[in-house]
Amino acid sequence: MSELERLQASCLYEIANCDSLKKLDMLKSAVFGKNGKITEIMKKLRDMDGDEKRQLGAAINSLKDEIMEKLDEKFYELEMQELDKKLASEFVDVGMPSRPNCFGKIHPITKVEEEVAHIFSSYGFAFADGPDVESEYFNFTALNMPDHHPAKTMHDTFYVHKLADENGRKLLRTHTSPVQIYAMRANEPPLRCFSIGRVYRSDYDATHTPMFTQVEGVVLEKNIGFSHLKWLLSDFVKKFFEVKTVQMRFRPSFFPFTEPSAEIDINYEMRDGKIIFGVGDRWLEIAGGGAVHPNVLKYGKVDGEKYQGLAFGFGIERLASLKYGIPDLRGYFESNERWINAFGFSHATR
Amino acid sequence: MRFSFNWLKRRLSTDLNIQQIADKLTSIGLEVESVENPALIFKNFKLVRIKKATKHPDADNLQICVVEDVDGNEANIVCGAKNARAGLKTILAMPGAVIPSSKMVIKKSKIRGVVSEGMMCSHEELAISSQEDGIVEINKDTDLSTPIDEILGYDVGILEVSITPNRGDCLSINGIARDLAAAGAGKFLQLEKTSCDSSFKFPININYENSDSCFRYAPVIAFQVIRGVRNGESPQWLKSAIRSAGLNSISMLVDLSNFWMIDSGRPTHIYDLSKIQGDVQIRFAKSREIFEDVRGNEHRLLPDMLVAADRESPLCLLGIMGGKKTACDENTTDVLLESGLFDPIFISKTGTLLNLTSDSRTRFERGIDRDSCISGLGGITKLIVENCGGEVSDILVVGTQPSNEQKIILKKSKLDCVSGCDNDWNEAKYFLKQIGVNEIRSGEFESTFSVPSWRSDLKIEEDLIEEVLRLKGYDNIPSKSLDIITAGRDRVLDKKNQILGIKRILASRGLSEVITYSFTKQNYAEAFKENRKLINLINPISVDLSVMRPSLIPTLLNNVVAALSYGQTNIGVCESGNVFYDSCQQELQISGVRLGNIHDRNWLEKTRSVDVFDVKGDILAALDYCKIDEKTISIVNSAPSYYHPSRSGAILSGKKELGYFGELHPKIKKLFGITEKTVCFEIFSSLLPLLNSKTLYFSGKVFPKITRDFAFLFSSKTSIGSLVNAIYRLDPIIKKVNIFDCFDLNVTLKSIGVSITLEAADRTLTEEEAQNVSEKIIKYVRSIGGELRNK
């Protein structure tokens, strides 16, 4: 066995049996270091020449490569072993709870307002706004409800103390309809606009709260009539409730500001205490509307000979209750933690 | 409007059943609120005769009765009533019957060992008010086949119809029948105009106050006297009709007047003639004159209220309610009948001022048949004479019948335009004719119509169009889509969405959105009004909801207090809504309240209670959402008095206040009964700028940042709140200023750690530039009394 062969055998044996990175490092220097075994043999080359030198040189190089490769393999193996050991010692019980999320909820009325606004925007309706503290003129007179009109008594109005101006006594608006007048006065027809807001009536029992939310819409265009209102409202209902078909019933009714007037019912069925829309033969009132009364057009400074008007309104709480199965009207305004957790929406829901 | 199906059938010949009629009524705009069928209530009840009554062998108080029905079927009934005796006709509840008062279901049972196949009922058990004890005693002549509901005075099938304020004519069976017939539900059996032959001259003087306004409010009144009537208990048919209408039977005269009003829609008033002292005067009330109405309530009248009076006092508030003084009773023999026409607005004003409602007021307010003064008088007179006897005087008419017949032109083009579809012109005219609207001048697709005296609500072309469409059926109008248009930018909606976005941000920070009432308690509002005026309600629902809130905080605190009472400990709520002050100033604000710990206890980190920097963070997160740069705002210690004076601030953008935040003042916490530390904020939404896409710009190039940290020493008393913004202003390359450390070094000095990030948009900064900026900062700090801390 040549010297090289012995060196090869002993190195490979030692590498294979090495059990720590430290020892392997020492081993490496013992072979390749300044006074290492390979270095020692290399020194012998200095005294040789010719073929002998070339042959030995090639043999040494090949041995160097082989040992180097084995060393690298062993280094990798030992590093991996070491890492595994370290990681095993870093145990964390991931079954433990994470840090608490603390998100609030969005109120269902806000959610429904957004849904309704989205649908009406898609029809090209612009949003309009009006004040909660309104004058008698805009809340009643301009909507064709003169003093002592019997319909005024149906409204159970809250009046405001010691406030009056040229538009009469101040009150809390009983409906969002005054916005119709503002919109008509501020815009040239054709006009499509809607409003959503709080309204107030002096009524407080299981099915009434003194404050609630209405959505109101008005369209002023040439050549539009009742049949367009039928389409608009039924299309809205389908989109809002996300149903393909819905039967709607348009019933003649009376509102001072529309003529003809209609109340709109949709069909439903009760299944296990839940309301299912678009099926069944029971009816539920969800909206009112009609053709804008010529007197209202006059108050809105609209040319009634040239333009037709359509107007309609919904109760937001009713829409919310029906769509999301929210039972008690009062819950909306008590909004306690359990209620809001049950019926509120994540801030990320759109 | 409540009435029985039977009553309706006296005015409408129809093959439809009660449910079909109900559906028809709803479809023509007379919305049926309920259909109830009393016949169903008395299912499993029958009329029986007690054949034999013997003592119970084991109970002294009980009898065993054998009863038989109309077909001779017998049943054994154990009964405890003392008046149970052979020969008595009474009402038996058979097994399966539900007792109206107790809702108990009758079963066949054994009582003290004897089988009982039902129960004989008392008045109380049948829910009939009566003084009588024991089981019901039915007149011995009554046929055993008579239905129970008829005997008890219930009319079969009750309809409750909601009449809209424009349809005064349908506050009568007559009007409802007419409308149903027009819609094809049957044949209208119109009330015949009747009158009685008079046998004597009208015997008393009626003086009309000679005043124009008197005639304006009461253009015409007709009077008649009947002598020798017998008042008393109403006959069965009248009682049941009256009860079906939801009224109580009082006496024959009163019941007849009510019956006539409901049947024809014509209110009349009956005075007991013997109680009138001297002549009757139709006059305006004297100021503060007292009137005692028939219900016994006293009213202080005002000078513009119209009364019928004798020489002593007012007898009747015309068109609204009769007085107690001349009310009819069982001794009444001579009566004065009054049938007038009163101005709707005048009636409404008087009724509203006195807060007095009546069936009569409701009808006059909504408009009754203008031509019904005399025919109405004829109708009630005939009813009285037929039922109570008596002799009739001449009719006295005071005033003049107005003859302003309403004429309306209807064009087919307008009809088609409003309905949005093509209509059959002849069919339209046919519908109008059915409700008494007659064509008086005909043109091609344009006619003039006359409005009947009972439809004062029909005034303009659109009113006729509604009538046509209503009778045609709204369901028969086709549906047509609107043209789709795309609107431009909607800044008002953008604003609404901005508020929504802020609420989403706040929800992501742990605040739940609530909606509270816009009104609150006086003392709560007072505590938040500052130097503004509060807006009070004249007629609040309760004192707790009587003032418009000048801030969202008080109503949010109400919510918080409720949450605390439910045992909730960590609370975070927010709301967007209007606040109100001064002369109906209103402002949209967003507010939030936090109380308790920032989050639930957990094993990873210690929780902490909320503090002023949580709510400051809430506002800044909202402002960041609105792209308001933190650099452009400043914070001053000038929050309103409901905040803790030294733990609160106002956020300014320039000189404008964008909001307040801070700890709640202890006096407010005390007012609401809150003991925990409470922090809150208010944002004034009107000052938040809407996002404008043009202002967003980024070159896309990035250059390296340079960071420098400083430790400065300041006197403990120096407020360093404005330091950050001041440093920003020193040089445009200062992109981020962050205070990362703050601690008291000793009693007089505090150490502030500030980290500065420098970055230019167009070049890599040099070390020299960074050094320059550092020196500027150190110089500035020195200028405000601070110094660089030596290591």
JSON list of C-alpha atoms in Angstrom, two decimals, chain B residues 14-101:
[
{"chain": "B", "resi": 14, "resn": "THR", "atom": "CA", "xyz": [-122.71, 39.71, -4.35]},
{"chain": "B", "resi": 15, "resn": "ASP", "atom": "CA", "xyz": [-121.84, 36.07, -4.87]},
{"chain": "B", "resi": 16, "resn": "LEU", "atom": "CA", "xyz": [-118.33, 36.55, -3.49]},
{"chain": "B", "resi": 17, "resn": "ASN", "atom": "CA", "xyz": [-117.42, 35.21, -0.05]},
{"chain": "B", "resi": 18, "resn": "ILE", "atom": "CA", "xyz": [-115.92, 37.26, 2.74]},
{"chain": "B", "resi": 19, "resn": "GLN", "atom": "CA", "xyz": [-112.31, 36.50, 1.76]},
{"chain": "B", "resi": 20, "resn": "GLN", "atom": "CA", "xyz": [-112.89, 37.33, -1.90]},
{"chain": "B", "resi": 21, "resn": "ILE", "atom": "CA", "xyz": [-114.51, 40.60, -0.85]},
{"chain": "B", "resi": 22, "resn": "ALA", "atom": "CA", "xyz": [-111.54, 41.32, 1.41]},
{"chain": "B", "resi": 23, "resn": "ASP", "atom": "CA", "xyz": [-109.08, 40.75, -1.45]},
{"chain": "B", "resi": 24, "resn": "LYS", "atom": "CA", "xyz": [-111.14, 42.97, -3.73]},
{"chain": "B", "resi": 25, "resn": "LEU", "atom": "CA", "xyz": [-111.25, 45.76, -1.16]},
{"chain": "B", "resi": 26, "resn": "THR", "atom": "CA", "xyz": [-107.47, 45.70, -0.77]},
{"chain": "B", "resi": 27, "resn": "SER", "atom": "CA", "xyz": [-106.95, 45.71, -4.52]},
{"chain": "B", "resi": 28, "resn": "ILE", "atom": "CA", "xyz": [-109.01, 48.89, -4.96]},
{"chain": "B", "resi": 29, "resn": "GLY", "atom": "CA", "xyz": [-107.22, 50.77, -2.21]},
{"chain": "B", "resi": 30, "resn": "LEU", "atom": "CA", "xyz": [-109.46, 49.99, 0.74]},
{"chain": "B", "resi": 31, "resn": "GLU", "atom": "CA", "xyz": [-106.89, 47.98, 2.63]},
{"chain": "B", "resi": 32, "resn": "VAL", "atom": "CA", "xyz": [-108.36, 45.18, 4.73]},
{"chain": "B", "resi": 33, "resn": "GLU", "atom": "CA", "xyz": [-106.48, 44.96, 8.01]},
{"chain": "B", "resi": 34, "resn": "SER", "atom": "CA", "xyz": [-108.27, 41.92, 9.32]},
{"chain": "B", "resi": 35, "resn": "VAL", "atom": "CA", "xyz": [-111.05, 39.49, 8.55]},
{"chain": "B", "resi": 36, "resn": "GLU", "atom": "CA", "xyz": [-112.51, 37.82, 11.59]},
{"chain": "B", "resi": 37, "resn": "ASN", "atom": "CA", "xyz": [-115.24, 35.29, 11.63]},
{"chain": "B", "resi": 38, "resn": "PRO", "atom": "CA", "xyz": [-117.24, 35.12, 14.87]},
{"chain": "B", "resi": 39, "resn": "ALA", "atom": "CA", "xyz": [-119.02, 32.03, 13.58]},
{"chain": "B", "resi": 40, "resn": "LEU", "atom": "CA", "xyz": [-115.71, 30.23, 14.07]},
{"chain": "B", "resi": 41, "resn": "ILE", "atom": "CA", "xyz": [-115.49, 31.39, 17.66]},
{"chain": "B", "resi": 42, "resn": "PHE", "atom": "CA", "xyz": [-118.76, 29.59, 18.41]},
{"chain": "B", "resi": 43, "resn": "LYS", "atom": "CA", "xyz": [-117.84, 26.38, 16.68]},
{"chain": "B", "resi": 44, "resn": "ASN", "atom": "CA", "xyz": [-118.85, 23.47, 18.96]},
{"chain": "B", "resi": 45, "resn": "PHE", "atom": "CA", "xyz": [-121.36, 25.59, 20.86]},
{"chain": "B", "resi": 46, "resn": "LYS", "atom": "CA", "xyz": [-125.07, 25.00, 20.47]},
{"chain": "B", "resi": 47, "resn": "LEU", "atom": "CA", "xyz": [-128.38, 26.11, 21.80]},
{"chain": "B", "resi": 48, "resn": "VAL", "atom": "CA", "xyz": [-130.04, 23.49, 24.05]},
{"chain": "B", "resi": 49, "resn": "ARG", "atom": "CA", "xyz": [-133.05, 23.07, 26.30]},
{"chain": "B", "resi": 50, "resn": "ILE", "atom": "CA", "xyz": [-132.67, 21.45, 29.70]},
{"chain": "B", "resi": 51, "resn": "LYS", "atom": "CA", "xyz": [-135.07, 18.49, 29.70]},
{"chain": "B", "resi": 52, "resn": "LYS", "atom": "CA", "xyz": [-134.46, 17.26, 33.18]},
{"chain": "B", "resi": 53, "resn": "ALA", "atom": "CA", "xyz": [-132.37, 18.43, 36.14]},
{"chain": "B", "resi": 54, "resn": "THR", "atom": "CA", "xyz": [-131.66, 16.10, 39.04]},
{"chain": "B", "resi": 55, "resn": "LYS", "atom": "CA", "xyz": [-129.41, 16.37, 42.05]},
{"chain": "B", "resi": 56, "resn": "HIS", "atom": "CA", "xyz": [-125.90, 14.88, 41.84]},
{"chain": "B", "resi": 57, "resn": "PRO", "atom": "CA", "xyz": [-125.79, 11.82, 44.14]},
{"chain": "B", "resi": 58, "resn": "ASP", "atom": "CA", "xyz": [-122.38, 12.75, 45.61]},
{"chain": "B", "resi": 59, "resn": "ALA", "atom": "CA", "xyz": [-122.37, 16.59, 45.59]},
{"chain": "B", "resi": 60, "resn": "ASP", "atom": "CA", "xyz": [-124.90, 18.94, 47.08]},
{"chain": "B", "resi": 61, "resn": "ASN", "atom": "CA", "xyz": [-123.98, 21.87, 44.80]},
{"chain": "B", "resi": 62, "resn": "LEU", "atom": "CA", "xyz": [-124.13, 19.99, 41.52]},
{"chain": "B", "resi": 63, "resn": "GLN", "atom": "CA", "xyz": [-127.01, 18.93, 39.31]},
{"chain": "B", "resi": 64, "resn": "ILE", "atom": "CA", "xyz": [-127.08, 16.38, 36.53]},
{"chain": "B", "resi": 65, "resn": "CYS", "atom": "CA", "xyz": [-128.93, 17.89, 33.56]},
{"chain": "B", "resi": 66, "resn": "VAL", "atom": "CA", "xyz": [-130.17, 16.12, 30.49]},
{"chain": "B", "resi": 67, "resn": "VAL", "atom": "CA", "xyz": [-130.21, 18.59, 27.61]},
{"chain": "B", "resi": 68, "resn": "GLU", "atom": "CA", "xyz": [-131.51, 18.27, 24.07]},
{"chain": "B", "resi": 69, "resn": "ASP", "atom": "CA", "xyz": [-130.71, 20.21, 20.92]},
{"chain": "B", "resi": 70, "resn": "VAL", "atom": "CA", "xyz": [-132.86, 21.15, 17.95]},
{"chain": "B", "resi": 71, "resn": "ASP", "atom": "CA", "xyz": [-132.56, 17.64, 16.47]},
{"chain": "B", "resi": 72, "resn": "GLY", "atom": "CA", "xyz": [-133.45, 15.93, 19.73]},
{"chain": "B", "resi": 73, "resn": "ASN", "atom": "CA", "xyz": [-129.90, 14.75, 20.49]},
{"chain": "B", "resi": 74, "resn": "GLU", "atom": "CA", "xyz": [-129.48, 14.39, 24.21]},
{"chain": "B", "resi": 75, "resn": "ALA", "atom": "CA", "xyz": [-126.41, 14.93, 26.39]},
{"chain": "B", "resi": 76, "resn": "ASN", "atom": "CA", "xyz": [-125.64, 14.52, 30.07]},
{"chain": "B", "resi": 77, "resn": "ILE", "atom": "CA", "xyz": [-124.18, 17.62, 31.67]},
{"chain": "B", "resi": 78, "resn": "VAL", "atom": "CA", "xyz": [-123.03, 18.08, 35.26]},
{"chain": "B", "resi": 79, "resn": "CYS", "atom": "CA", "xyz": [-123.68, 21.67, 36.21]},
{"chain": "B", "resi": 80, "resn": "GLY", "atom": "CA", "xyz": [-123.04, 23.79, 39.29]},
{"chain": "B", "resi": 81, "resn": "ALA", "atom": "CA", "xyz": [-125.19, 26.80, 38.37]},
{"chain": "B", "resi": 82, "resn": "LYS", "atom": "CA", "xyz": [-128.15, 27.42, 40.65]},
{"chain": "B", "resi": 83, "resn": "ASN", "atom": "CA", "xyz": [-130.36, 28.61, 37.80]},
{"chain": "B", "resi": 84, "resn": "ALA", "atom": "CA", "xyz": [-130.04, 25.36, 35.83]},
{"chain": "B", "resi": 85, "resn": "ARG", "atom": "CA", "xyz": [-133.55, 23.98, 35.69]},
{"chain": "B", "resi": 86, "resn": "ALA", "atom": "CA", "xyz": [-135.83, 21.94, 33.47]},
{"chain": "B", "resi": 87, "resn": "GLY", "atom": "CA", "xyz": [-137.26, 23.94, 30.57]},
{"chain": "B", "resi": 88, "resn": "LEU", "atom": "CA", "xyz": [-134.44, 26.54, 30.50]},
{"chain": "B", "resi": 89, "resn": "LYS", "atom": "CA", "xyz": [-132.90, 27.29, 27.12]},
{"chain": "B", "resi": 90, "resn": "THR", "atom": "CA", "xyz": [-129.19, 27.95, 27.35]},
{"chain": "B", "resi": 91, "resn": "ILE", "atom": "CA", "xyz": [-125.84, 27.66, 25.53]},
{"chain": "B", "resi": 92, "resn": "LEU", "atom": "CA", "xyz": [-123.89, 24.41, 25.64]},
{"chain": "B", "resi": 93, "resn": "ALA", "atom": "CA", "xyz": [-120.18, 24.16, 24.97]},
{"chain": "B", "resi": 94, "resn": "MET", "atom": "CA", "xyz": [-119.57, 20.71, 23.52]},
{"chain": "B", "resi": 95, "resn": "PRO", "atom": "CA", "xyz": [-116.28, 18.78, 23.68]},
{"chain": "B", "resi": 96, "resn": "GLY", "atom": "CA", "xyz": [-113.78, 20.66, 21.49]},
{"chain": "B", "resi": 97, "resn": "ALA", "atom": "CA", "xyz": [-115.31, 24.07, 22.17]},
{"chain": "B", "resi": 98, "resn": "VAL", "atom": "CA", "xyz": [-112.91, 26.84, 23.24]},
{"chain": "B", "resi": 99, "resn": "ILE", "atom": "CA", "xyz": [-114.32, 29.04, 26.00]},
{"chain": "B", "resi": 100, "resn": "PRO", "atom": "CA", "xyz": [-113.91, 32.66, 24.79]},
{"chain": "B", "resi": 101, "resn": "SER", "atom": "CA", "xyz": [-112.90, 34.14, 28.14]}
]
